[in-house]
PDB file of C-alpha atoms in Angstrom:
ATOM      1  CA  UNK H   1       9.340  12.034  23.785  1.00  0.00           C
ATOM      2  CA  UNK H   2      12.948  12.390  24.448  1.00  0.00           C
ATOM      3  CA  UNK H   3      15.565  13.930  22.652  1.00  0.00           C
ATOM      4  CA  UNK H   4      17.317  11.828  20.004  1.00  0.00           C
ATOM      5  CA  UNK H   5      20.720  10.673  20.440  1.00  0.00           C
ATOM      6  CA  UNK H   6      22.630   9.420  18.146  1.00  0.00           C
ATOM      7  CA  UNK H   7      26.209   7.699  19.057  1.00  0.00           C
ATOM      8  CA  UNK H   8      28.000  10.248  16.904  1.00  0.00           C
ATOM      9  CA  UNK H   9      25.562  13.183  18.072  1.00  0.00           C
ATOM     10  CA  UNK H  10      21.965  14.282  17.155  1.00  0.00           C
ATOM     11  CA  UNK H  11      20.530  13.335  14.357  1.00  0.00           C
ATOM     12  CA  UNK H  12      21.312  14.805  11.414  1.00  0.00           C
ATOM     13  CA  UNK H  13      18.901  17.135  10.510  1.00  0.00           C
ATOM     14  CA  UNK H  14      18.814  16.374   6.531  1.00  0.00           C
ATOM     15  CA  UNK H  15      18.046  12.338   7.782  1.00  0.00           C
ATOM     16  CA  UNK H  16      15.553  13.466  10.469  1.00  0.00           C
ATOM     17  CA  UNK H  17      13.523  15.508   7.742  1.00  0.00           C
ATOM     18  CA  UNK H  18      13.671  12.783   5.085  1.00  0.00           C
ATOM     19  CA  UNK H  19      12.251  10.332   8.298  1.00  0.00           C
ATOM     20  CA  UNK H  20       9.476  13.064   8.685  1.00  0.00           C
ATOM     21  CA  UNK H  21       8.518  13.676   5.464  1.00  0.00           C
ATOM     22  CA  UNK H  22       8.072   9.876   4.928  1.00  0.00           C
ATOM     23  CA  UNK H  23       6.047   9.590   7.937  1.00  0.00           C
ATOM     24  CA  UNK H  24       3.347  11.990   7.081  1.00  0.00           C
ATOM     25  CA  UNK H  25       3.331  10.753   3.685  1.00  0.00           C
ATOM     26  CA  UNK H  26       2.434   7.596   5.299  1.00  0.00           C
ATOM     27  CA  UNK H  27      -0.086   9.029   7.468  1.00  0.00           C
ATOM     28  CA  UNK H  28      -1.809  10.484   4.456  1.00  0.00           C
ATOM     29  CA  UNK H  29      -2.162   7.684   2.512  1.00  0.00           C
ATOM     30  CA  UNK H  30      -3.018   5.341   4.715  1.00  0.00           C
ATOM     31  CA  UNK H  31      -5.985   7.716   5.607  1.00  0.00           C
ATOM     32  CA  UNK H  32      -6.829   8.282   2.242  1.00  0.00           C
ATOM     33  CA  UNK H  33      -7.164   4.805   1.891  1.00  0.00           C
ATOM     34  CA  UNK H  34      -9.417   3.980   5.048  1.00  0.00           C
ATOM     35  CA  UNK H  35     -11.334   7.613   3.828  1.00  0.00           C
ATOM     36  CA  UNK H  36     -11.997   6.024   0.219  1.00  0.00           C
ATOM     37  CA  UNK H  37     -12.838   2.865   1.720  1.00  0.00           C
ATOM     38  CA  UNK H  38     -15.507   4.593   3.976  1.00  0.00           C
ATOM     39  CA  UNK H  39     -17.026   6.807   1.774  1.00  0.00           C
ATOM     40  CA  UNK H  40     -17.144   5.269  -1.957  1.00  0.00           C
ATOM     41  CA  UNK H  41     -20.676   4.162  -3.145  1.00  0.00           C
ATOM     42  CA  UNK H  42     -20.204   0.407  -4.409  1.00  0.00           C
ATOM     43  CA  UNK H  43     -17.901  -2.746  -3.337  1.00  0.00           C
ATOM     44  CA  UNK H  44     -15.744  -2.589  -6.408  1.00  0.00           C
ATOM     45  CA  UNK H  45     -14.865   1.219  -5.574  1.00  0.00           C
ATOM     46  CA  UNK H  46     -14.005   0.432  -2.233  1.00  0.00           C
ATOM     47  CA  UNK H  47     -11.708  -2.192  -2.995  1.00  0.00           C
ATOM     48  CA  UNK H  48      -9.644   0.461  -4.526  1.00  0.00           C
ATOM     49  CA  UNK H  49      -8.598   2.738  -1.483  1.00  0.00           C
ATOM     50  CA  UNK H  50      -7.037  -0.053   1.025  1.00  0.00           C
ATOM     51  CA  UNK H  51      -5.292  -2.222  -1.985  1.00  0.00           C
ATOM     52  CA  UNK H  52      -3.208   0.464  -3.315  1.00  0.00           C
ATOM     53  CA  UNK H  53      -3.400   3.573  -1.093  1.00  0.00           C
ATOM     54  CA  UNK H  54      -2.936   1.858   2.352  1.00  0.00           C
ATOM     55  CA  UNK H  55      -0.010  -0.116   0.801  1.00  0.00           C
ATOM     56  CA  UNK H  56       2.249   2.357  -0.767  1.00  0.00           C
ATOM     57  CA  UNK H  57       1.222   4.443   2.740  1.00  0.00           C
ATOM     58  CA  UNK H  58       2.857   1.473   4.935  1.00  0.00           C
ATOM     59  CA  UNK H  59       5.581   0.483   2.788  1.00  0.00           C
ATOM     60  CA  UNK H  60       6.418   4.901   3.326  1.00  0.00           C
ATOM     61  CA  UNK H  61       6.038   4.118   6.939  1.00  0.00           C
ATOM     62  CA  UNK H  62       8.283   1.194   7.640  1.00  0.00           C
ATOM     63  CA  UNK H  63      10.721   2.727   4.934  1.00  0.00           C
ATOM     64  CA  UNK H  64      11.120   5.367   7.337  1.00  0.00           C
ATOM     65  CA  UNK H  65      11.093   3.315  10.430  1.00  0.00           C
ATOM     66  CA  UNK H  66      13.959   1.802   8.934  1.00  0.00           C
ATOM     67  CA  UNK H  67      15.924   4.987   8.049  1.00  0.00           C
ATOM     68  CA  UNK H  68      15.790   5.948  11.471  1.00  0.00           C
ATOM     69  CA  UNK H  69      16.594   2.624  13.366  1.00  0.00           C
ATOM     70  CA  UNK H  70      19.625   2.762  10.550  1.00  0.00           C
ATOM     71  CA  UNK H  71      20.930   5.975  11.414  1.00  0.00           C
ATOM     72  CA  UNK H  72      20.616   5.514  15.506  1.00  0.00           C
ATOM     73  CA  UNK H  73      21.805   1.815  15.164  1.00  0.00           C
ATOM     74  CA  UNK H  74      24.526   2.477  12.445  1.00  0.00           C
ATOM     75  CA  UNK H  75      23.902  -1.004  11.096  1.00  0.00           C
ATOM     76  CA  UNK H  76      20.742  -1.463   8.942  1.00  0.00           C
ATOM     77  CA  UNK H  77      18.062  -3.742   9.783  1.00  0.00           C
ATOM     78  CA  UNK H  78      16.228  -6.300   7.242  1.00  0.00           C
ATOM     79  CA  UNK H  79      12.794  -6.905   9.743  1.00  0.00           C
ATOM     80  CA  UNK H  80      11.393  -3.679   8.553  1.00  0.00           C
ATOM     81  CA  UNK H  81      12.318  -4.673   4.470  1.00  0.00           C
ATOM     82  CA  UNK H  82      10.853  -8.093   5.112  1.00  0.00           C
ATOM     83  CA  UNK H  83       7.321  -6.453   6.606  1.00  0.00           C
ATOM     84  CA  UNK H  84       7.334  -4.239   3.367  1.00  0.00           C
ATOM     85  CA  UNK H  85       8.191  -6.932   0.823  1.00  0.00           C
ATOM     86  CA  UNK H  86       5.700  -9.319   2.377  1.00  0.00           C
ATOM     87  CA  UNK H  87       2.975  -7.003   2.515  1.00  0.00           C
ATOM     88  CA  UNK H  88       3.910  -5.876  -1.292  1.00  0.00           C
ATOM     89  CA  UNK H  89       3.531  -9.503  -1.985  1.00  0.00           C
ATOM     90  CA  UNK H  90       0.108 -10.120  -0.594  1.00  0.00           C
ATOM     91  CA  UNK H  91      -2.147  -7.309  -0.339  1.00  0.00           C
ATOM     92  CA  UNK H  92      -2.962  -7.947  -4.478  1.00  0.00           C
ATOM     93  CA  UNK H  93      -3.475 -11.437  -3.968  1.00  0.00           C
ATOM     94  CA  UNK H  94      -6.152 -10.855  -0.804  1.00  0.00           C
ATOM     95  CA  UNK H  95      -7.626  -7.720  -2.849  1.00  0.00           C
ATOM     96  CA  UNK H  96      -8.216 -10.772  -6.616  1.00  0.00           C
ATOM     97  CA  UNK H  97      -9.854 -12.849  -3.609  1.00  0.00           C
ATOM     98  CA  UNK H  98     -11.977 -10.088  -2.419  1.00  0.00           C
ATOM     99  CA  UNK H  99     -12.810  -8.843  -5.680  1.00  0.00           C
ATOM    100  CA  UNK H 100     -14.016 -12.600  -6.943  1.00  0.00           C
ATOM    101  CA  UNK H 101     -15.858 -13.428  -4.008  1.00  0.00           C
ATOM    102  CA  UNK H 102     -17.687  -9.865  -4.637  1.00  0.00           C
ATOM    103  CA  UNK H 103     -18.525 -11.131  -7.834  1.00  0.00           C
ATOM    104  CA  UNK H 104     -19.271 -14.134  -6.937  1.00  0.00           C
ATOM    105  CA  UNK H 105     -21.721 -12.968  -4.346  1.00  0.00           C
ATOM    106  CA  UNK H 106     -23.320 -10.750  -6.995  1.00  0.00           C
ATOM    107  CA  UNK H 107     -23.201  -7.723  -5.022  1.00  0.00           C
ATOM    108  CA  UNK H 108     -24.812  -4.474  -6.047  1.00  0.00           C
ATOM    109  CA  UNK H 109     -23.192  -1.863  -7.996  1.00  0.00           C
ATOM    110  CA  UNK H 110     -23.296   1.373  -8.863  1.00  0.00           C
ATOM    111  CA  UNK H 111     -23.948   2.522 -12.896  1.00  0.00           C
ATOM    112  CA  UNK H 112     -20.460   3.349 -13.816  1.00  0.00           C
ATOM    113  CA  UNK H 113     -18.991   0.550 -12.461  1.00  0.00           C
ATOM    114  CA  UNK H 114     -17.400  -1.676 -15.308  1.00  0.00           C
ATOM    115  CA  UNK H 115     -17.107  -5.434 -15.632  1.00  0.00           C
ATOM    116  CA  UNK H 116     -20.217  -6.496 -14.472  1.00  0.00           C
ATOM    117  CA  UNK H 117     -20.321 -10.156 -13.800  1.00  0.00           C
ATOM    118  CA  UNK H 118     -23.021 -11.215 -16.819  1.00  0.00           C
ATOM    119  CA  UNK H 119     -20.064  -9.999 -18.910  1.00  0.00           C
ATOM    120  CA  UNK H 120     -17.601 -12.570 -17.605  1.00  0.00           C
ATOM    121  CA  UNK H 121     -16.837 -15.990 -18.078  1.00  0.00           C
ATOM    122  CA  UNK H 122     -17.966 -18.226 -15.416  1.00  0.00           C
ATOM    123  CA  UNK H 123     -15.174 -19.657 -14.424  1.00  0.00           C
ATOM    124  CA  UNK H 124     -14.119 -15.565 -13.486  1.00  0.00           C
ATOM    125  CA  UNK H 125     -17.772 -15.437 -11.864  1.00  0.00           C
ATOM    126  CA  UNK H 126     -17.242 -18.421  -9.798  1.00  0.00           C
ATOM    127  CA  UNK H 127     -20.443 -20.185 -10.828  1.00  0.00           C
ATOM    128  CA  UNK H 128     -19.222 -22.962 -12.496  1.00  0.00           C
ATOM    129  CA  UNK H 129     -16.079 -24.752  -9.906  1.00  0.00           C
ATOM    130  CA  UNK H 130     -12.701 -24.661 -11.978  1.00  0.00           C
ATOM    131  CA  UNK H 131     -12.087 -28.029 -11.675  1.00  0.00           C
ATOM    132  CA  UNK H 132      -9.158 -29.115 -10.162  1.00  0.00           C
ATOM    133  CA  UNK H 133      -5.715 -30.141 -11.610  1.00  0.00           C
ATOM    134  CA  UNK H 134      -5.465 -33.183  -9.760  1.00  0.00           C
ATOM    135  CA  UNK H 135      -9.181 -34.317 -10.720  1.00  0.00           C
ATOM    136  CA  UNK H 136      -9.689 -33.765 -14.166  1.00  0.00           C
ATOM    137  CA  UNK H 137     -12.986 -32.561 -15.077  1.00  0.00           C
ATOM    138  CA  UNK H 138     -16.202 -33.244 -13.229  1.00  0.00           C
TER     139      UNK H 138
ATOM    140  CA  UNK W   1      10.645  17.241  13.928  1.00  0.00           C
ATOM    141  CA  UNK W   2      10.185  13.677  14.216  1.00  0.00           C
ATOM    142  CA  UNK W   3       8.086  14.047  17.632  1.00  0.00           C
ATOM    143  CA  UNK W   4       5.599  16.200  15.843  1.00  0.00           C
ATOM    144  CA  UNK W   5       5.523  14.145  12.544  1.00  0.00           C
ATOM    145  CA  UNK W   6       4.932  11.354  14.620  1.00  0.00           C
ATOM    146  CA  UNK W   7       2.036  12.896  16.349  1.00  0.00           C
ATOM    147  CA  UNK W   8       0.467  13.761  12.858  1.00  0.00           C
ATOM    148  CA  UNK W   9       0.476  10.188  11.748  1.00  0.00           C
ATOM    149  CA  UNK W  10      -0.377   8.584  15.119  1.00  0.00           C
ATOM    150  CA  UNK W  11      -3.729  11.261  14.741  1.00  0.00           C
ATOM    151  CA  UNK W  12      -3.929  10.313  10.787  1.00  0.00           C
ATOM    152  CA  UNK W  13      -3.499   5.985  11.702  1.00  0.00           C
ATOM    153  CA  UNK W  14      -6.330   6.572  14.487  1.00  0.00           C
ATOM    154  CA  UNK W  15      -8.799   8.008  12.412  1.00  0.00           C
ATOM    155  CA  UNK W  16      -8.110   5.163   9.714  1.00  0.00           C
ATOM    156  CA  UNK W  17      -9.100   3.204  12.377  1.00  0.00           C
ATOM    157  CA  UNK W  18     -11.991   4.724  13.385  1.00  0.00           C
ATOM    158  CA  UNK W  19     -13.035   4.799   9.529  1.00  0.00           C
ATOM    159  CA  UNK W  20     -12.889   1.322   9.223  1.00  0.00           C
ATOM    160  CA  UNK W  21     -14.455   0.208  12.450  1.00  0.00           C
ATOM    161  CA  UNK W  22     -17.383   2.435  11.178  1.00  0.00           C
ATOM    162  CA  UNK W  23     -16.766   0.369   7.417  1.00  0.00           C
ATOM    163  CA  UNK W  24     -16.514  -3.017   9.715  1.00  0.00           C
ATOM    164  CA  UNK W  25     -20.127  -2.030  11.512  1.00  0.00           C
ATOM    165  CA  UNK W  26     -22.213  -0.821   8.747  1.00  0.00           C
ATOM    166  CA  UNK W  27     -20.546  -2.865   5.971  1.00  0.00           C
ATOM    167  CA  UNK W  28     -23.838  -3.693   3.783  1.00  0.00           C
ATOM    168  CA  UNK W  29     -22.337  -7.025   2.630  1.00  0.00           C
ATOM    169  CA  UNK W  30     -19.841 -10.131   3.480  1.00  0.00           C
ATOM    170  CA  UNK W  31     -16.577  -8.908   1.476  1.00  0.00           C
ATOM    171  CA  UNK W  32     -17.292  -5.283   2.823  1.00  0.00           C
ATOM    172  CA  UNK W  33     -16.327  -6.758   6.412  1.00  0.00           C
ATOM    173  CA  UNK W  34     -13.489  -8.995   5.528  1.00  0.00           C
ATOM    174  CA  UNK W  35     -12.040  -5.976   3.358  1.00  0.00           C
ATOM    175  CA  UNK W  36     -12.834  -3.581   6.291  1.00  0.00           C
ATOM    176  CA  UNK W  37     -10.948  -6.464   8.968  1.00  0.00           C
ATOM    177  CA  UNK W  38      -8.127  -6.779   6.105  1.00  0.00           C
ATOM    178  CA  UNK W  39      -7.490  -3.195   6.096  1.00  0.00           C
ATOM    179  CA  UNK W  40      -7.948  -2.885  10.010  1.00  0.00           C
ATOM    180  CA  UNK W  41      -4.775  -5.125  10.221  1.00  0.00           C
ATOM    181  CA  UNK W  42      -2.602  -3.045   7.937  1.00  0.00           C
ATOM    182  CA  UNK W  43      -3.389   0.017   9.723  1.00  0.00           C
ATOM    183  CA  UNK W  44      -2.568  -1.700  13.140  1.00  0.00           C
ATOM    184  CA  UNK W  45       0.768  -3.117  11.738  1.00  0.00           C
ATOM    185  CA  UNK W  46       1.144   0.692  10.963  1.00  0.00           C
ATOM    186  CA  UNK W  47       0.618   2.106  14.720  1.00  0.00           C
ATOM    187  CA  UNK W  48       2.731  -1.045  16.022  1.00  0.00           C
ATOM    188  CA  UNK W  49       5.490   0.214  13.761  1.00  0.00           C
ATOM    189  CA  UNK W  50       4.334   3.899  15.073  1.00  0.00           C
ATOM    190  CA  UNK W  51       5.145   2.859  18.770  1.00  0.00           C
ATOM    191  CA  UNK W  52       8.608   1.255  18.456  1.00  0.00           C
ATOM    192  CA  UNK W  53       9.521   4.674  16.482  1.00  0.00           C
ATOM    193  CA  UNK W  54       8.062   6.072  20.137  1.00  0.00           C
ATOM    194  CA  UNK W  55       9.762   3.996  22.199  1.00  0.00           C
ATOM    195  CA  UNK W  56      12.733   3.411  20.418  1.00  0.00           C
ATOM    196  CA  UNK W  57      13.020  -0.193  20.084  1.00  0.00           C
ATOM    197  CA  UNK W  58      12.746  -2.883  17.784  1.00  0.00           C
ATOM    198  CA  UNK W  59      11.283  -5.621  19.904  1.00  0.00           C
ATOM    199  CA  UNK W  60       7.707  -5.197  18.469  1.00  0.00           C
ATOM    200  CA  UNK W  61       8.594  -6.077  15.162  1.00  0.00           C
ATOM    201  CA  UNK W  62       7.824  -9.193  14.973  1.00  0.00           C
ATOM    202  CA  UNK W  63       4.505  -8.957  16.172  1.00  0.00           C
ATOM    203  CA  UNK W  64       3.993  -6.853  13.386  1.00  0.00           C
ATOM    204  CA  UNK W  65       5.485  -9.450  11.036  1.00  0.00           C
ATOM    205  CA  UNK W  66       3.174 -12.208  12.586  1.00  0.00           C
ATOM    206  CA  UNK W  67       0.338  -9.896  12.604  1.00  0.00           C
ATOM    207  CA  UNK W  68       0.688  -9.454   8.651  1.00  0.00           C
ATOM    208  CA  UNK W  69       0.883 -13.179   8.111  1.00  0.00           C
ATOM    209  CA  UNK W  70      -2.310 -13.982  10.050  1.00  0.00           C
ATOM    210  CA  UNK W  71      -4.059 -11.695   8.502  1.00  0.00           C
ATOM    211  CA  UNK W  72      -3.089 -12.289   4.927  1.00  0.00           C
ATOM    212  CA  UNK W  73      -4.040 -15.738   5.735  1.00  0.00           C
ATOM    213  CA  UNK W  74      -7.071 -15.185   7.871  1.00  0.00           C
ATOM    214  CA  UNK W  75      -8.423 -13.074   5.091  1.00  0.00           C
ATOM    215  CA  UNK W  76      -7.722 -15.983   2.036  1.00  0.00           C
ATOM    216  CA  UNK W  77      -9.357 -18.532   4.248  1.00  0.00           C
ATOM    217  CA  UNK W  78     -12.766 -16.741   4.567  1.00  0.00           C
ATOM    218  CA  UNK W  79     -12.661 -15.543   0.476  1.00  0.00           C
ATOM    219  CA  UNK W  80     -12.119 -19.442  -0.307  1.00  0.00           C
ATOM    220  CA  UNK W  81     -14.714 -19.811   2.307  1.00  0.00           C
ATOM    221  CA  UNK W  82     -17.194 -17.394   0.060  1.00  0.00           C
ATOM    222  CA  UNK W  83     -16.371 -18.637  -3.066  1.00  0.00           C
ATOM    223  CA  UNK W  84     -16.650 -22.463  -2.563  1.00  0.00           C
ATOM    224  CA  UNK W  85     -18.225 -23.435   0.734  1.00  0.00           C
ATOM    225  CA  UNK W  86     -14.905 -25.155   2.064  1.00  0.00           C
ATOM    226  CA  UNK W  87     -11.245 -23.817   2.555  1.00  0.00           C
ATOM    227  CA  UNK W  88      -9.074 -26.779   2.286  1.00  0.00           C
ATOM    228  CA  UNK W  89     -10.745 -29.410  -0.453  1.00  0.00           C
TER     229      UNK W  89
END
């Protein structure tokens, strides 16, 4: 990889090690998250590692993607912040899908697992249809 | 710095790969796979952000963005899919 160049000169060093920092932070977690999803015993543990490790490891990621596109560019850049914001927004709505189609499936769990599904309503379940807005009931 | 911290996390990314192929093969149940595939996409919007840190530009951005839209939608469809036989009723 070359050596960076900024317009003014190098890179500052304080910036470069705030970009580095944030990039193995993101590293970690997003293998953290992939690791829990791997190894845990039960569906509803493994929804766990991807929803909120993976996230908070790519939202470190493009954070620092930005910094350093910033500090070559000069200007800063809002692709990066939209990414981030979008994935912020979505990755809890796919993981409520997930987990509701895992109950709705029944899937196995392990003891220690709360919220089993004969302890929900089932509307949360998914056996009985919520009926729709438009349709009124039936 | 910044070439070897962005060595570490290409080699940390890669292995969350490999993790969740391994997730996406063995997976014993439906929603293991589509969490596996959801997770697969995050992870590849992280190396795509990884390689225009490596080769210093910003054209592969939006790939990334239109990789995270697909996915999040991708992965909606098939839960709706589980949880009442259809997708659009």
């Amino acid at each position: 990889m070359p050596e960076r160049i900024m317009p003014g000169g190098v890179m500052s060093g304080v910036i470069e090690a705030v970009i580095s920092l944030l990039l193995v932070a993101g590293g970690i977690f997003v293998f953290i998250g992939s690791l829990g999803m791997a190894h845990l015993r039960d569906f509803y543990m493994r929804l766990h590692g991807p929803t909120k490790a993976t996230t908070l490891g790519i939202g470190c990621m493009l954070i620092a993607s930005m910094m350093y596109f910033w500090s070559v560019d000069g200007k800063p850049d809002i692709q990066e912040l939209l990414i981030t914001l979008f994935l912020f927004i979505t990755a809890p709505v796919s993981a409520h899908l997930l987990a509701k189609s895992g109950l709705h499936l029944r899937l196995k769990h392990a003891d220690k697992t709360q919220g089993k599904p004969v302890e929900l309503r089932p509307e949360e379940v998914g056996d009985k249809p919520v009926p729709h807005p438009d349709k009124g009931h039936g | 710095m910044l070439s070897i911290a962005l060595y570490i996390t290409l080699a940390l990314v890669v292995m969350a790969l490999l993790m969740n192929l391994y997730r996406l093969t063995i997976g014993p149940s439906l929603p293991d796979r589509v969490l596996a595939l959801d997770t697969m996409y995050v992870n590849s919007i992280a190396l795509i952000v990884l390689l225009g840190l490596w080769l210093n530009s910003k054209t592969y951005f939006e790939s990334a963005l239109l990789i995270a839209m697909l996915g999040f939608i991708s992965t909606v469809a098939v839960c709706k899919y589980i949880l009442r036989g259809d997708i659009i009723e």
